[in-house]
Coordinates of C-alpha atoms in Angstrom, one line a residue:
X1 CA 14.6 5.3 17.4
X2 CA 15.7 2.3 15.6
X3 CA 13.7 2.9 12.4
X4 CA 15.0 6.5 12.6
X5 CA 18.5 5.0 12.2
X6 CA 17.6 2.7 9.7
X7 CA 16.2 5.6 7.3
X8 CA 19.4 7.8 8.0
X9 CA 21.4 4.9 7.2
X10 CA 19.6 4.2 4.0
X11 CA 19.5 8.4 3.0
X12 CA 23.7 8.1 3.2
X13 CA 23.7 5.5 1.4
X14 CA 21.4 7.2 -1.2
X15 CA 23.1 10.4 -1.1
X16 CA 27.0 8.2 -2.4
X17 CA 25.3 6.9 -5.2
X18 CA 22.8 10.0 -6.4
X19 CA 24.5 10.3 -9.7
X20 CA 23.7 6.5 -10.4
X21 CA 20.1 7.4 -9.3
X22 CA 16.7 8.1 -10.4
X23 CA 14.1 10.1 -9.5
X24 CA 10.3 9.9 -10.0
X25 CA 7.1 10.9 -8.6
X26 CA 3.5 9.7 -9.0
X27 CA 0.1 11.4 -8.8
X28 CA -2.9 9.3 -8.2
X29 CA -6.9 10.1 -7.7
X30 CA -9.0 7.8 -6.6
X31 CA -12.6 7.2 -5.7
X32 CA -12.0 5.3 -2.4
X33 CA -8.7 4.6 -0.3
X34 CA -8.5 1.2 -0.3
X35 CA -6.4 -1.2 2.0
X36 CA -6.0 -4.3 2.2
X37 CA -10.2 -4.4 1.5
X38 CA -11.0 -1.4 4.2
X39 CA -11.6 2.0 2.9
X40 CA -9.7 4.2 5.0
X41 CA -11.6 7.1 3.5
X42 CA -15.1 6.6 4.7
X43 CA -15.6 5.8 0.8
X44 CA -14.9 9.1 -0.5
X45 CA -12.1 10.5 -2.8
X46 CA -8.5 10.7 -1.9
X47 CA -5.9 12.5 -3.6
X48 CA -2.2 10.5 -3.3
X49 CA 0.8 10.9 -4.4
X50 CA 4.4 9.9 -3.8
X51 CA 8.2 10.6 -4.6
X52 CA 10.6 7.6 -5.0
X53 CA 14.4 7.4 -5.4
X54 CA 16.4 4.5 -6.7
X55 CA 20.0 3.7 -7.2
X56 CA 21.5 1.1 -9.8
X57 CA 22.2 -1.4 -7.0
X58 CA 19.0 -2.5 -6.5
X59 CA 18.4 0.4 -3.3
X60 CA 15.2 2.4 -3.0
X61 CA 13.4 4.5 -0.5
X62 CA 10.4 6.8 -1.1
X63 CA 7.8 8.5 0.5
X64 CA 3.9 8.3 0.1
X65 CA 1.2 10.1 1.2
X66 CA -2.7 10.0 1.0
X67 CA -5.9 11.9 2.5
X68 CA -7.6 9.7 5.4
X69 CA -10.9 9.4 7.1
X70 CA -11.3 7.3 10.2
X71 CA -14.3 10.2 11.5
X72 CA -14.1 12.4 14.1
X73 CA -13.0 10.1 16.7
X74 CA -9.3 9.9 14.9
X75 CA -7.8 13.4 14.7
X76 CA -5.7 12.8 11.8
X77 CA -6.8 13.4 8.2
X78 CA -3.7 12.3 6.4
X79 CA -1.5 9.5 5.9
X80 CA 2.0 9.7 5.1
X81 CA 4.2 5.9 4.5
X82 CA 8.3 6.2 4.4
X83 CA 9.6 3.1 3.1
X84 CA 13.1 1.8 1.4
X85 CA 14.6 -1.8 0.6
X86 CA 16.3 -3.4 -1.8
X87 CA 15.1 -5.3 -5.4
X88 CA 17.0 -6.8 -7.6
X89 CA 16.7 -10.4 -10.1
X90 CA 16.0 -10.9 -13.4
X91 CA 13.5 -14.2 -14.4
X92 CA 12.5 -14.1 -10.5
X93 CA 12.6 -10.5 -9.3
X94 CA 12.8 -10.2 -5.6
X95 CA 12.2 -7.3 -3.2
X96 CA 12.9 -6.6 0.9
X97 CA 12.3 -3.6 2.3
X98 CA 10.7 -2.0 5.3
X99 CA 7.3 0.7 5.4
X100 CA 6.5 3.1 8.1
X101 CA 3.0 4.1 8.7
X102 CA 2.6 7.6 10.2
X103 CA -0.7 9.7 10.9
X104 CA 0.2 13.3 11.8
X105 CA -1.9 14.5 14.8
X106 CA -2.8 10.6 16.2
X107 CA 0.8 9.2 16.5
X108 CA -0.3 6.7 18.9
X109 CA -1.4 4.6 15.5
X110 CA 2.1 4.6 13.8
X111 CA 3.6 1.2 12.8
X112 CA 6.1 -0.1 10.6
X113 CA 5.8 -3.7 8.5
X114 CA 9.2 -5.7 7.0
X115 CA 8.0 -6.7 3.8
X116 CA 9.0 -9.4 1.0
X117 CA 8.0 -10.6 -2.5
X118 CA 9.2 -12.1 -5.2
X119 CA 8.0 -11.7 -9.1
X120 CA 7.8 -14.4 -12.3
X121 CA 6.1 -13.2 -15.6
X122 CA 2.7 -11.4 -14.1
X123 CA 2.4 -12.9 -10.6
X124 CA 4.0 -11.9 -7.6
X125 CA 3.5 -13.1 -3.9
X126 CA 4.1 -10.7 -0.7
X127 CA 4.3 -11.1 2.9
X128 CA 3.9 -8.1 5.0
X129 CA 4.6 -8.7 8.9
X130 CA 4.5 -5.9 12.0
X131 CA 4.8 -6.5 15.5
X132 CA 3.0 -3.5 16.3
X133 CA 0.2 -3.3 13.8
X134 CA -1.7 -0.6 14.0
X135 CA 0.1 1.0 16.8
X136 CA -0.9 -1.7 19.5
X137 CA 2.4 -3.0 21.2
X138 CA 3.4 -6.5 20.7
X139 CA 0.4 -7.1 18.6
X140 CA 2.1 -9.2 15.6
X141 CA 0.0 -9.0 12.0
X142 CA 0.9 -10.9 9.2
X143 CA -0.7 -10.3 5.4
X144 CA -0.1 -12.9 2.4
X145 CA -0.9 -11.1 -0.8
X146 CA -0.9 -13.0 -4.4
X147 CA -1.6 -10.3 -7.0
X148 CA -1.6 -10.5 -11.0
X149 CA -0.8 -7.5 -13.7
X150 CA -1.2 -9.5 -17.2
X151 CA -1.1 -6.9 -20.2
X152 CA -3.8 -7.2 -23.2
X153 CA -3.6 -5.8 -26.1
X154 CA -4.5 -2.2 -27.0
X155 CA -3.2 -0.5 -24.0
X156 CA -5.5 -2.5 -21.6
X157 CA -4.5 -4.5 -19.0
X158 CA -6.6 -7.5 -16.6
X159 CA -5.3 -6.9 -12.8
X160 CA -6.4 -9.6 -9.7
X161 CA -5.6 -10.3 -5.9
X162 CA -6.3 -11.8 -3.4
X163 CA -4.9 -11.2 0.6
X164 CA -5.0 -12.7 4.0
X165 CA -5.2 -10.6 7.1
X166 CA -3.8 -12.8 10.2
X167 CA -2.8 -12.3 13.7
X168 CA -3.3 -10.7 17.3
X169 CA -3.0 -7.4 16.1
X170 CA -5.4 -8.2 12.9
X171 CA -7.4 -9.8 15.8
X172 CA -7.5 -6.8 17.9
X173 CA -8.0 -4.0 15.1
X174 CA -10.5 -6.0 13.1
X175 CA -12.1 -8.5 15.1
X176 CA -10.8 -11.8 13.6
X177 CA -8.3 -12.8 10.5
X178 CA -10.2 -11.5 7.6
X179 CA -9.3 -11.9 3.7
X180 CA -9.6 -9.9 0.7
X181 CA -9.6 -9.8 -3.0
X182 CA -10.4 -7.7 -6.2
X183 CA -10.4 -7.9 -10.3
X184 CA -9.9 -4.9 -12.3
X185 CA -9.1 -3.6 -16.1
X186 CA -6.1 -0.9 -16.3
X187 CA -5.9 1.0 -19.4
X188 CA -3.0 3.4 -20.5
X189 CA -4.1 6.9 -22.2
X190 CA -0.9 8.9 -23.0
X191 CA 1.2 9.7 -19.9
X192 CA -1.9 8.9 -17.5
X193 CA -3.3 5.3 -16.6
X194 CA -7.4 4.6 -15.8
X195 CA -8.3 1.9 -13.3
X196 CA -11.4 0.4 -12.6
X197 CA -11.6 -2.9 -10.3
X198 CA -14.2 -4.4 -7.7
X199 CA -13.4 -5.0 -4.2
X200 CA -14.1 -7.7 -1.7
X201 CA -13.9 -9.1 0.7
X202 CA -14.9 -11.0 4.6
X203 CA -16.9 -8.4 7.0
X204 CA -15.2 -7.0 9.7
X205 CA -16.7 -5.0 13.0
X206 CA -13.2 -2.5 12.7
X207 CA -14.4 0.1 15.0
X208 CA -17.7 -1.0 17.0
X209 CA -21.3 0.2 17.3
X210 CA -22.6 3.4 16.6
X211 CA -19.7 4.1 14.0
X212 CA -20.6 5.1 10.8
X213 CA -21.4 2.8 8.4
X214 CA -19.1 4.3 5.4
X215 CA -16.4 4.7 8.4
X216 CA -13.7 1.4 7.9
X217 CA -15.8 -0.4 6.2
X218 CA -15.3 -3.6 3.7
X219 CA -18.2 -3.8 2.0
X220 CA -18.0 -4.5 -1.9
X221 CA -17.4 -1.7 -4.1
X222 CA -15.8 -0.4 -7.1
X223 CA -13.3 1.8 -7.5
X224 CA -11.9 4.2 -10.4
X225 CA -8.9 5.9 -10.3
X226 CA -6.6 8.1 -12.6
X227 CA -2.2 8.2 -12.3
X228 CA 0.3 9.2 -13.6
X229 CA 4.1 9.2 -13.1
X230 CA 7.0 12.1 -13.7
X231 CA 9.1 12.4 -15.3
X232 CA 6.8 11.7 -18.6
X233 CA 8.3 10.9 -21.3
X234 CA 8.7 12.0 -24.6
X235 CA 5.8 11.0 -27.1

């Protein structure tokens, strides 16, 4: 109920300010759904996208959504995220918001995570916390990200990261604390942008035996995927 009141509070606020606003929206296909080093599509494609508003005090909240596949245990097949905060800076950006993580048709496994990071030049460090991670009452999760997005010439781009999964409810999901990282080339073609990186990361038993292997899983793999934002603009 709280978190209901939150995202009211933060849609009025939104709504005072529209003509100060902007809006946008991003399509994104990928080869694999990957978070935080798990695929949560059993390694197959997933179509994303999202819509995002923000004001020109720093405000934002959005919506995001993505195809899921946890197998046939799990009765939901999508994921849809509502998040908003607040960014602002200009050497050192910051940003502090909130996310909610909802599964329509297993509702049992929504969570929310506060979330904050701050950004010089092409680094930026985040710290994600929940004390309900993946639905489990009073299971606290923490996860320290340190990610790089240095542009190259020609259109290309080098990204890198590296995370750290910590905590009872990382404990109780996953098995143990767990960490993750990946290296990747971005490259920008028109209104659309191409990604390829690698992912990593420590082995983790997420749902037990006789699950399928392609089902949660962290193994290494790489991972194309194609976006692009609205409104484009002009050429």
């Amino acid at each position: 109920m709280r978190l209901s009141q939150g995202l009211a509070a933060l849609a009025m606020l939104a709504s005072a300010s529209m003509a100060h606003a902007q809006l946008s929206g991003t399509v994104t296909a990928v080869s694999d759904y990957d978070f935080r080093g798990i695929t949560q599509s059993a390694q197959d494609p997933a179509l994303q996208g999202s819509i995002d508003w923000a004001g020109e005090s720093g405000l934002y909240v959005g919506a995001w959504a993505s195809n899921i596949d946890f197998g046939n245990e799990f009765d939901a097949d999508i994921e849809v995220d509502l998040y908003g905060g607040f960014r602002g800076g200009d050497d050192v950006t910051w940003d502090l918001g909130f996310i909610y993580y909802t599964y329509p048709g297993e509702s049992d496994a929504n969570f929310p995570e506060l979330y904050a990071s701050a950004t010089y030049s092409f680094l930026t460090g985040k710290i994600w916390y929940s004390n309900e991670f993946g639905g489990f009452d009073n299971d606290e999760a923490f996860y320290y990200d340190l990610s790089a997005a240095y542009e190259l010439p020609e259109n290309f781009g080098l990204t890198a990261h590296i995370g750290y999964s910590d905590g009872d409810g990382i404990d109780n999901s996953y098995g143990d604390s767990y960490m993750d990282w990946s290296v990747g080339v971005t490259y920008a073609l028109g209104n659309f942008t191409l990604g390829l990186k690698y992912v990593d990361g420590s082995d983790n038993e997420v749902l037990g035996d006789g699950t399928p292997d392609d089902i949660a899983s962290s193994e290494a793999r790489a991972i194309f995927s194609v976006s692009t934002t609205f409104p484009w603009g002009s050429e």
